[in-house]
Amino acid sequence: MSFRALLAFLVILSVASGLSVASERMVVQHSRQSAPAGFVSQGAAPATETLNIRLALASNNLAGLQQKLVSVSTPGSSEFRQWLSKDEVTSYVQPSAETVAAFNTWASANGILPGATSPHGDWVSISVPVSKANTLFAAKFEVFTHPDIKSNLVRTLSVSLPSELVGHVDVIHPSTDFVHTSPRVASIQTHKGRPPPTKSCDTSVGSGRITPACLQDLYGIPSTPATQRNNSLVVTGFSNIFAETADLSSFLKQFRPDIPSNTTFSLLSVDNGENPQGAGDGGGEANLDIQYTLGIATGVPIQFLSAGVHNATFEDFVQDALDTITFLQGAEDPPTVVSISYGSREEDFGQAFATKICDALQGLTARGVSVLAASGDEGARGATVNPNATDPCLQNNFLPEFPAACTWVTAVGATVGIPEKAANFSGGGFSVFFPTPDYQKTAVSGFLHALPQNFSGTFNKTGRAIPDVAMQGVNYEIVNNNVTMAVTGTSASTPAFASIIALINDRLIAAGKPVLGFLNPFLYASQSAFTDITVGHNSGLVCPASTPAFDATTGWDPLSGVGTPLFDKLLAAAFKA
Ligand SMILES: *[C@@H]1O[C@H](CO)[C@@H](O)[C@H](O)[C@H]1NC(C)=O
Ligand SMILES: *[C@@H]1O[C@H](CO)[C@@H](O)[C@H](O)[C@H]1NC(C)=O
Ligand SMILES: *[C@@H]1O[C@H](CO)[C@@H](O)[C@H](O)[C@H]1NC(C)=O
Ligand SMILES: *[C@@H]1O[C@H](CO)[C@@H](O)[C@H](O)[C@H]1NC(C)=O
Ligand SMILES: *[C@@H]1O[C@H](CO)[C@@H](O)[C@H](O)[C@H]1NC(C)=O
Ligand SMILES: *[C@@H]1O[C@H](CO)[C@@H](O)[C@H](O)[C@H]1NC(C)=O
Ligand SMILES: *[C@@H]1O[C@H](CO)[C@@H](O)[C@H](O)[C@H]1NC(C)=O
Ligand SMILES: *[C@@H]1O[C@H](CO)[C@@H](O)[C@H](O)[C@H]1NC(C)=O
C-alpha cells in the first residue's frame, strides 16, 4: 500500500467515525475585527461554490536573498549589478523540503490534489468548495460587496491553520485581505482646443498640457530611438482597462510626428487577460500608460500585460497582482522595466499578504528588473479618506499606498507646473509594514529632523518612506476612444519615469553593461541627477489646501522623493556607478 493510499484510507476512517480534520488544534493565521469601510456582507458564501485558494509556503532563505540583493544593487559593491538568474532566486525562495513535506502530508490527508505551483515553488493553489474551505481553515467565508467594485469578493474575517502547518504556510488567499484598488488616475478631463505639439511645455492653457515633446524638453530626454531589442518595458494592465492601437496611432500622429504612427506594442496575457480593440473598448489608464511609454521610451520594445479579470467572485486585484508577478518570475528573460499604475492603501492588503507580494517583487528586482509604482493620488492621507466621515479632512492618519510602499519598488510621485512644485495629490508617507531601508535612511532622516513636533503620532517614523522620485503628473494629453483629453495622476508620472529607465538601459546594453535593475540604492546615491522639488503640500484634491499634510522641502520629502530626473546626469551616473 502506498503512502498516499494509506492516508486516504485514514481520512475515510476518520470521517466514518465522525472525526473531522478541524478537530486538530487550529491556530488563527489572519483575522480582522470587521471588513474595511464600504464592504458589506451579503451573507455566507454558497457552500458548493468553488474557491481557488492560493497558499504561500515559507521560503527557505529570504534573509539570504535580501543580503544578496543589497550587495548587487549598492554602488561600489564588488558584485554591483551582477543580477541573479532565475535558478539563483529559486534557491533562496523555494520552500524547504520539510515545508513541502508538511504541506503534502496535510493535503493528502485531506484529499486535496494541489494544483499549479509558482515558478519558485513558494505558492501552491488548491480548488475546494466553500464548505470544505470553511472546515479546513476554521473560516466562515462570506460574500462581500463594495459600491465601487463591479463584482463580489468572497472573504472571511478569520482564517486558521492546523498546528502542523504553522510556520510552513505564510498566507492563505482569499481570506482577510479586502483590497479596493483603482488605477491611479486622479482626474480625467476632455477638452476641445488643444495646444500644438510644440517643443516646450505649454503652460498657458490651464495648468499646462503635458506632451512627450514637453517632457523631453523639460527633463532632457532624447527623442532618438533606442537600438537594443533585448530591452523591454512591461506596462501592467488590471481591471479590464484596455490599450487601443487606434488611439495610440492617433496619439503618435499628433504628439510624436517624428516616429512612425504604426509603432506599436505587443500583448502579454496573464489569466486569459484580453485587450479588445473595438470602438469604446479603450480605458484612460491603459491608453495613458501605453502612449507615454511608446511616446517617451522611443524605440524600446513595449509590452502591455493584461491580467484577466475573472467573473463574479474572482475579480480580485490582489490575485491578479500576484499572478502577474509569478508570471514575470517564470520568464527566462524577464523584462528590464515594469510599470505599475495601480494600487490601494497598504493596510487593506494585510501585513502577511503585502509582505509576500513584496517578497515576490524582491525576487524580481534581484534578477535585474526595475519595478516602478505610482505613489497614489490622495496625498498624505492615502486612500483613507472616507467621503462619509464627518470631516474626512480632519483624519490625521497618514498612510501610504501599496505596492508603492514595498521596499523593492521605486515609488513615483507627481509634480505640476514650471518651475515644478509637488502636486497636492501626490501620494506619500511611511509604511506600517516595512521598515526604513538602509538606502534611504540618510535622506529620510533629514526630513524627519526638520518636521514640526505636531506631526507626532500621524505616521510611522520607522517605516519605508515613499515616494522615491517624482515627475510631472498633471494634464497629460492622451487619446482615449478617439477623443483627445488630459489626464492627471501619479499614473502619468510612473510610465514616464519608467521610460527614462528603459532608455538608460538601452544605452547600458549597447555598451555591453548590465541593466539598472533594482534602482533605489543607485537613485539615492545619485541625488545630484535630480532637481530637488521644495514647494508643495499634499492635502489632496478633496480637502482644503489648509488641511494638515506633508510639505515639500529641501532634500527628500514624502511628496516628490529626491526630485525629478535630469536625463543626462542620470545617464552619466548610471555609467559611472
Ligand atoms: C457612503 O454613503 C453612501 C450612502 O449611504 C453609501 O452608498 C456608500 O457606500 C458610503 N461609502 C462608503 C465608502 O462608506
Ligand atoms: C542583450 O543582448 C546582448 C547581445 O546579444 C547581450 O550581450 C546582453 O547580455 C543582452 N542583455 C540583456 C539585458 O538581455
Ligand atoms: C509601418 O509602416 C511602414 C510603412 O508603411 C511599414 O514599412 C512598416 O512595416 C510598418 N510597421 C509596422 C510595425 O507595422
Ligand atoms: C459572468 O457572470 C454572469 C452573471 O452571473 C454570467 O451571465 C456570465 O455568463 C459570466 N461570464 C463568464 C465569462 O463566466
Ligand atoms: C512602524 O514600522 C515598523 C517597521 O515596519 C513596524 O515594525 C512598526 O510596527 C510600525 N509601527 C506602527 C505604529 O505602525
Ligand atoms: C475619430 O474622430 C475623427 C474626428 O475627430 C473622425 O473623423 C474619425 O472617423 C473617428 N474615428 C473613429 C474610429 O471613430
Ligand atoms: C490642487 O492643485 C490644483 C493644481 O494642480 C489646483 O487646481 C487645485 O485647486 C488644488 N486643490 C486644492 C484643494 O488645493
Ligand atoms: C503642524 O503645524 C504646522 C504649522 O502650524 C502646520 O502647517 C501643519 O499642518 C501641522 N501639522 C499637523 C499634522 O497638524
JSON list of N, CA and C in Angstrom, two decimals, residues 148-199:
[
{"chain": "A", "resi": 148, "resn": "ASP", "atom": "N", "xyz": [-17.98, 50.44, -5.17]},
{"chain": "A", "resi": 148, "resn": "ASP", "atom": "CA", "xyz": [-17.10, 50.82, -6.27]},
{"chain": "A", "resi": 148, "resn": "ASP", "atom": "C", "xyz": [-16.54, 49.65, -7.05]},
{"chain": "A", "resi": 149, "resn": "ILE", "atom": "N", "xyz": [-16.82, 48.42, -6.65]},
{"chain": "A", "resi": 149, "resn": "ILE", "atom": "CA", "xyz": [-16.30, 47.32, -7.46]},
{"chain": "A", "resi": 149, "resn": "ILE", "atom": "C", "xyz": [-17.44, 46.54, -8.07]},
{"chain": "A", "resi": 150, "resn": "LYS", "atom": "N", "xyz": [-17.20, 46.08, -9.28]},
{"chain": "A", "resi": 150, "resn": "LYS", "atom": "CA", "xyz": [-18.26, 45.52, -10.09]},
{"chain": "A", "resi": 150, "resn": "LYS", "atom": "C", "xyz": [-18.77, 44.20, -9.54]},
{"chain": "A", "resi": 151, "resn": "SER", "atom": "N", "xyz": [-17.87, 43.40, -8.99]},
{"chain": "A", "resi": 151, "resn": "SER", "atom": "CA", "xyz": [-18.31, 42.08, -8.59]},
{"chain": "A", "resi": 151, "resn": "SER", "atom": "C", "xyz": [-18.07, 41.85, -7.11]},
{"chain": "A", "resi": 152, "resn": "ASN", "atom": "N", "xyz": [-18.49, 40.71, -6.64]},
{"chain": "A", "resi": 152, "resn": "ASN", "atom": "CA", "xyz": [-18.41, 40.41, -5.21]},
{"chain": "A", "resi": 152, "resn": "ASN", "atom": "C", "xyz": [-17.05, 39.83, -4.84]},
{"chain": "A", "resi": 153, "resn": "LEU", "atom": "N", "xyz": [-16.69, 39.98, -3.60]},
{"chain": "A", "resi": 153, "resn": "LEU", "atom": "CA", "xyz": [-15.49, 39.32, -3.09]},
{"chain": "A", "resi": 153, "resn": "LEU", "atom": "C", "xyz": [-15.93, 38.26, -2.09]},
{"chain": "A", "resi": 154, "resn": "VAL", "atom": "N", "xyz": [-15.32, 37.09, -2.14]},
{"chain": "A", "resi": 154, "resn": "VAL", "atom": "CA", "xyz": [-15.55, 36.08, -1.12]},
{"chain": "A", "resi": 154, "resn": "VAL", "atom": "C", "xyz": [-14.39, 36.16, -0.14]},
{"chain": "A", "resi": 155, "resn": "ARG", "atom": "N", "xyz": [-14.71, 36.53, 1.09]},
{"chain": "A", "resi": 155, "resn": "ARG", "atom": "CA", "xyz": [-13.67, 36.72, 2.09]},
{"chain": "A", "resi": 155, "resn": "ARG", "atom": "C", "xyz": [-14.16, 36.20, 3.44]},
{"chain": "A", "resi": 156, "resn": "THR", "atom": "N", "xyz": [-13.24, 36.09, 4.39]},
{"chain": "A", "resi": 156, "resn": "THR", "atom": "CA", "xyz": [-13.58, 35.68, 5.74]},
{"chain": "A", "resi": 156, "resn": "THR", "atom": "C", "xyz": [-12.88, 36.63, 6.71]},
{"chain": "A", "resi": 157, "resn": "LEU", "atom": "N", "xyz": [-13.43, 36.79, 7.89]},
{"chain": "A", "resi": 157, "resn": "LEU", "atom": "CA", "xyz": [-12.80, 37.70, 8.85]},
{"chain": "A", "resi": 157, "resn": "LEU", "atom": "C", "xyz": [-11.73, 36.99, 9.69]},
{"chain": "A", "resi": 158, "resn": "SER", "atom": "N", "xyz": [-11.69, 35.66, 9.57]},
{"chain": "A", "resi": 158, "resn": "SER", "atom": "CA", "xyz": [-10.68, 34.93, 10.32]},
{"chain": "A", "resi": 158, "resn": "SER", "atom": "C", "xyz": [-10.35, 33.64, 9.58]},
{"chain": "A", "resi": 159, "resn": "VAL", "atom": "N", "xyz": [-9.09, 33.26, 9.61]},
{"chain": "A", "resi": 159, "resn": "VAL", "atom": "CA", "xyz": [-8.68, 32.04, 8.95]},
{"chain": "A", "resi": 159, "resn": "VAL", "atom": "C", "xyz": [-7.57, 31.40, 9.79]},
{"chain": "A", "resi": 160, "resn": "SER", "atom": "N", "xyz": [-7.65, 30.08, 9.96]},
{"chain": "A", "resi": 160, "resn": "SER", "atom": "CA", "xyz": [-6.70, 29.38, 10.83]},
{"chain": "A", "resi": 160, "resn": "SER", "atom": "C", "xyz": [-5.99, 28.27, 10.07]},
{"chain": "A", "resi": 161, "resn": "LEU", "atom": "N", "xyz": [-4.90, 27.80, 10.66]},
{"chain": "A", "resi": 161, "resn": "LEU", "atom": "CA", "xyz": [-4.15, 26.67, 10.10]},
{"chain": "A", "resi": 161, "resn": "LEU", "atom": "C", "xyz": [-4.06, 25.58, 11.16]},
{"chain": "A", "resi": 162, "resn": "PRO", "atom": "N", "xyz": [-4.07, 24.32, 10.74]},
{"chain": "A", "resi": 162, "resn": "PRO", "atom": "CA", "xyz": [-3.77, 23.28, 11.71]},
{"chain": "A", "resi": 162, "resn": "PRO", "atom": "C", "xyz": [-2.34, 23.47, 12.20]},
{"chain": "A", "resi": 163, "resn": "SER", "atom": "N", "xyz": [-2.08, 23.11, 13.45]},
{"chain": "A", "resi": 163, "resn": "SER", "atom": "CA", "xyz": [-0.78, 23.45, 14.04]},
{"chain": "A", "resi": 163, "resn": "SER", "atom": "C", "xyz": [0.39, 22.91, 13.23]},
{"chain": "A", "resi": 164, "resn": "GLU", "atom": "N", "xyz": [0.20, 21.77, 12.54]},
{"chain": "A", "resi": 164, "resn": "GLU", "atom": "CA", "xyz": [1.35, 21.22, 11.81]},
{"chain": "A", "resi": 164, "resn": "GLU", "atom": "C", "xyz": [1.73, 22.04, 10.57]},
{"chain": "A", "resi": 165, "resn": "LEU", "atom": "N", "xyz": [0.87, 23.00, 10.17]},
{"chain": "A", "resi": 165, "resn": "LEU", "atom": "CA", "xyz": [1.24, 23.85, 9.03]},
{"chain": "A", "resi": 165, "resn": "LEU", "atom": "C", "xyz": [1.75, 25.21, 9.47]},
{"chain": "A", "resi": 166, "resn": "VAL", "atom": "N", "xyz": [1.64, 25.51, 10.76]},
{"chain": "A", "resi": 166, "resn": "VAL", "atom": "CA", "xyz": [2.09, 26.81, 11.25]},
{"chain": "A", "resi": 166, "resn": "VAL", "atom": "C", "xyz": [3.60, 26.93, 11.03]},
{"chain": "A", "resi": 167, "resn": "GLY", "atom": "N", "xyz": [4.01, 28.03, 10.44]},
{"chain": "A", "resi": 167, "resn": "GLY", "atom": "CA", "xyz": [5.43, 28.21, 10.13]},
{"chain": "A", "resi": 167, "resn": "GLY", "atom": "C", "xyz": [5.78, 27.70, 8.74]},
{"chain": "A", "resi": 168, "resn": "HIS", "atom": "N", "xyz": [4.90, 26.89, 8.17]},
{"chain": "A", "resi": 168, "resn": "HIS", "atom": "CA", "xyz": [5.14, 26.40, 6.81]},
{"chain": "A", "resi": 168, "resn": "HIS", "atom": "C", "xyz": [4.28, 27.14, 5.78]},
{"chain": "A", "resi": 169, "resn": "VAL", "atom": "N", "xyz": [3.10, 27.59, 6.20]},
{"chain": "A", "resi": 169, "resn": "VAL", "atom": "CA", "xyz": [2.23, 28.36, 5.30]},
{"chain": "A", "resi": 169, "resn": "VAL", "atom": "C", "xyz": [2.16, 29.78, 5.84]},
{"chain": "A", "resi": 170, "resn": "ASP", "atom": "N", "xyz": [2.54, 30.76, 5.00]},
{"chain": "A", "resi": 170, "resn": "ASP", "atom": "CA", "xyz": [2.58, 32.16, 5.44]},
{"chain": "A", "resi": 170, "resn": "ASP", "atom": "C", "xyz": [1.28, 32.90, 5.16]},
{"chain": "A", "resi": 171, "resn": "VAL", "atom": "N", "xyz": [0.63, 32.57, 4.05]},
{"chain": "A", "resi": 171, "resn": "VAL", "atom": "CA", "xyz": [-0.54, 33.34, 3.62]},
{"chain": "A", "resi": 171, "resn": "VAL", "atom": "C", "xyz": [-1.57, 32.41, 3.02]},
{"chain": "A", "resi": 172, "resn": "ILE", "atom": "N", "xyz": [-2.84, 32.69, 3.32]},
{"chain": "A", "resi": 172, "resn": "ILE", "atom": "CA", "xyz": [-3.95, 31.99, 2.68]},
{"chain": "A", "resi": 172, "resn": "ILE", "atom": "C", "xyz": [-4.75, 33.06, 1.95]},
{"chain": "A", "resi": 173, "resn": "HIS", "atom": "N", "xyz": [-4.93, 32.87, 0.67]},
{"chain": "A", "resi": 173, "resn": "HIS", "atom": "CA", "xyz": [-5.68, 33.86, -0.11]},
{"chain": "A", "resi": 173, "resn": "HIS", "atom": "C", "xyz": [-6.70, 33.14, -0.98]},
{"chain": "A", "resi": 174, "resn": "PRO", "atom": "N", "xyz": [-7.98, 33.54, -1.05]},
{"chain": "A", "resi": 174, "resn": "PRO", "atom": "CA", "xyz": [-8.51, 34.72, -0.35]},
{"chain": "A", "resi": 174, "resn": "PRO", "atom": "C", "xyz": [-8.75, 34.42, 1.11]},
{"chain": "A", "resi": 175, "resn": "SER", "atom": "N", "xyz": [-8.62, 35.44, 1.94]},
{"chain": "A", "resi": 175, "resn": "SER", "atom": "CA", "xyz": [-9.04, 35.30, 3.34]},
{"chain": "A", "resi": 175, "resn": "SER", "atom": "C", "xyz": [-9.44, 36.67, 3.86]},
{"chain": "A", "resi": 176, "resn": "THR", "atom": "N", "xyz": [-8.52, 37.34, 4.59]},
{"chain": "A", "resi": 176, "resn": "THR", "atom": "CA", "xyz": [-8.92, 38.58, 5.26]},
{"chain": "A", "resi": 176, "resn": "THR", "atom": "C", "xyz": [-8.45, 39.83, 4.53]},
{"chain": "A", "resi": 177, "resn": "ASP", "atom": "N", "xyz": [-7.95, 39.67, 3.30]},
{"chain": "A", "resi": 177, "resn": "ASP", "atom": "CA", "xyz": [-7.50, 40.83, 2.54]},
{"chain": "A", "resi": 177, "resn": "ASP", "atom": "C", "xyz": [-8.69, 41.44, 1.80]},
{"chain": "A", "resi": 178, "resn": "PHE", "atom": "N", "xyz": [-8.91, 42.71, 1.99]},
{"chain": "A", "resi": 178, "resn": "PHE", "atom": "CA", "xyz": [-10.02, 43.41, 1.33]},
{"chain": "A", "resi": 178, "resn": "PHE", "atom": "C", "xyz": [-9.39, 44.56, 0.57]},
{"chain": "A", "resi": 179, "resn": "VAL", "atom": "N", "xyz": [-9.14, 44.37, -0.68]},
{"chain": "A", "resi": 179, "resn": "VAL", "atom": "CA", "xyz": [-8.47, 45.43, -1.40]},
{"chain": "A", "resi": 179, "resn": "VAL", "atom": "C", "xyz": [-9.40, 46.03, -2.43]},
{"chain": "A", "resi": 180, "resn": "HIS", "atom": "N", "xyz": [-9.60, 47.29, -2.29]},
{"chain": "A", "resi": 180, "resn": "HIS", "atom": "CA", "xyz": [-10.42, 48.03, -3.24]},
{"chain": "A", "resi": 180, "resn": "HIS", "atom": "C", "xyz": [-9.44, 48.90, -4.02]},
{"chain": "A", "resi": 181, "resn": "THR", "atom": "N", "xyz": [-8.99, 48.37, -5.13]},
{"chain": "A", "resi": 181, "resn": "THR", "atom": "CA", "xyz": [-7.95, 49.09, -5.86]},
{"chain": "A", "resi": 181, "resn": "THR", "atom": "C", "xyz": [-8.57, 49.96, -6.93]},
{"chain": "A", "resi": 182, "resn": "SER", "atom": "N", "xyz": [-7.77, 50.87, -7.39]},
{"chain": "A", "resi": 182, "resn": "SER", "atom": "CA", "xyz": [-8.19, 51.60, -8.58]},
{"chain": "A", "resi": 182, "resn": "SER", "atom": "C", "xyz": [-6.95, 52.08, -9.28]},
{"chain": "A", "resi": 183, "resn": "PRO", "atom": "N", "xyz": [-7.09, 52.33, -10.58]},
{"chain": "A", "resi": 183, "resn": "PRO", "atom": "CA", "xyz": [-5.97, 52.92, -11.29]},
{"chain": "A", "resi": 183, "resn": "PRO", "atom": "C", "xyz": [-5.67, 54.29, -10.69]},
{"chain": "A", "resi": 184, "resn": "ARG", "atom": "N", "xyz": [-4.40, 54.68, -10.75]},
{"chain": "A", "resi": 184, "resn": "ARG", "atom": "CA", "xyz": [-4.04, 55.92, -10.08]},
{"chain": "A", "resi": 184, "resn": "ARG", "atom": "C", "xyz": [-4.18, 57.11, -11.01]},
{"chain": "A", "resi": 185, "resn": "VAL", "atom": "N", "xyz": [-5.37, 57.31, -11.53]},
{"chain": "A", "resi": 185, "resn": "VAL", "atom": "CA", "xyz": [-5.65, 58.50, -12.32]},
{"chain": "A", "resi": 185, "resn": "VAL", "atom": "C", "xyz": [-6.55, 59.36, -11.46]},
{"chain": "A", "resi": 186, "resn": "ALA", "atom": "N", "xyz": [-6.04, 60.53, -11.04]},
{"chain": "A", "resi": 186, "resn": "ALA", "atom": "CA", "xyz": [-6.82, 61.38, -10.13]},
{"chain": "A", "resi": 186, "resn": "ALA", "atom": "C", "xyz": [-7.97, 62.04, -10.87]},
{"chain": "A", "resi": 187, "resn": "SER", "atom": "N", "xyz": [-7.75, 62.46, -12.09]},
{"chain": "A", "resi": 187, "resn": "SER", "atom": "CA", "xyz": [-8.84, 63.11, -12.80]},
{"chain": "A", "resi": 187, "resn": "SER", "atom": "C", "xyz": [-8.61, 63.04, -14.30]},
{"chain": "A", "resi": 188, "resn": "ILE", "atom": "N", "xyz": [-9.72, 63.02, -15.00]},
{"chain": "A", "resi": 188, "resn": "ILE", "atom": "CA", "xyz": [-9.68, 62.98, -16.46]},
{"chain": "A", "resi": 188, "resn": "ILE", "atom": "C", "xyz": [-10.56, 64.12, -16.93]},
{"chain": "A", "resi": 189, "resn": "GLN", "atom": "N", "xyz": [-10.09, 64.90, -17.84]},
{"chain": "A", "resi": 189, "resn": "GLN", "atom": "CA", "xyz": [-10.94, 65.94, -18.40]},
{"chain": "A", "resi": 189, "resn": "GLN", "atom": "C", "xyz": [-10.84, 65.93, -19.92]},
{"chain": "A", "resi": 190, "resn": "THR", "atom": "N", "xyz": [-11.96, 66.07, -20.56]},
{"chain": "A", "resi": 190, "resn": "THR", "atom": "CA", "xyz": [-11.91, 66.17, -22.01]},
{"chain": "A", "resi": 190, "resn": "THR", "atom": "C", "xyz": [-11.85, 67.65, -22.35]},
{"chain": "A", "resi": 191, "resn": "HIS", "atom": "N", "xyz": [-11.30, 67.94, -23.47]},
{"chain": "A", "resi": 191, "resn": "HIS", "atom": "CA", "xyz": [-11.24, 69.35, -23.88]},
{"chain": "A", "resi": 191, "resn": "HIS", "atom": "C", "xyz": [-11.21, 69.41, -25.39]},
{"chain": "A", "resi": 192, "resn": "LYS", "atom": "N", "xyz": [-11.70, 70.52, -25.93]},
{"chain": "A", "resi": 192, "resn": "LYS", "atom": "CA", "xyz": [-11.74, 70.65, -27.38]},
{"chain": "A", "resi": 192, "resn": "LYS", "atom": "C", "xyz": [-10.42, 71.20, -27.89]},
{"chain": "A", "resi": 193, "resn": "GLY", "atom": "N", "xyz": [-10.21, 72.51, -27.69]},
{"chain": "A", "resi": 193, "resn": "GLY", "atom": "CA", "xyz": [-8.98, 73.10, -28.22]},
{"chain": "A", "resi": 193, "resn": "GLY", "atom": "C", "xyz": [-7.77, 72.47, -27.57]},
{"chain": "A", "resi": 194, "resn": "ARG", "atom": "N", "xyz": [-6.76, 72.13, -28.31]},
{"chain": "A", "resi": 194, "resn": "ARG", "atom": "CA", "xyz": [-5.57, 71.58, -27.69]},
{"chain": "A", "resi": 194, "resn": "ARG", "atom": "C", "xyz": [-4.35, 72.31, -28.24]},
{"chain": "A", "resi": 195, "resn": "PRO", "atom": "N", "xyz": [-3.32, 72.39, -27.46]},
{"chain": "A", "resi": 195, "resn": "PRO", "atom": "CA", "xyz": [-2.15, 73.11, -27.93]},
{"chain": "A", "resi": 195, "resn": "PRO", "atom": "C", "xyz": [-1.42, 72.29, -28.98]},
{"chain": "A", "resi": 196, "resn": "PRO", "atom": "N", "xyz": [-0.72, 72.96, -29.88]},
{"chain": "A", "resi": 196, "resn": "PRO", "atom": "CA", "xyz": [0.07, 72.22, -30.87]},
{"chain": "A", "resi": 196, "resn": "PRO", "atom": "C", "xyz": [1.22, 71.51, -30.17]},
{"chain": "A", "resi": 197, "resn": "PRO", "atom": "N", "xyz": [1.75, 70.43, -30.77]},
{"chain": "A", "resi": 197, "resn": "PRO", "atom": "CA", "xyz": [2.84, 69.71, -30.14]},
{"chain": "A", "resi": 197, "resn": "PRO", "atom": "C", "xyz": [4.16, 70.46, -30.24]},
{"chain": "A", "resi": 198, "resn": "THR", "atom": "N", "xyz": [4.24, 71.56, -29.51]},
{"chain": "A", "resi": 198, "resn": "THR", "atom": "CA", "xyz": [5.45, 72.36, -29.55]},
{"chain": "A", "resi": 198, "resn": "THR", "atom": "C", "xyz": [6.54, 71.69, -28.75]},
{"chain": "A", "resi": 199, "resn": "LYS", "atom": "N", "xyz": [7.75, 72.18, -28.89]},
{"chain": "A", "resi": 199, "resn": "LYS", "atom": "CA", "xyz": [8.88, 71.57, -28.21]},
{"chain": "A", "resi": 199, "resn": "LYS", "atom": "C", "xyz": [8.79, 71.79, -26.70]}
]
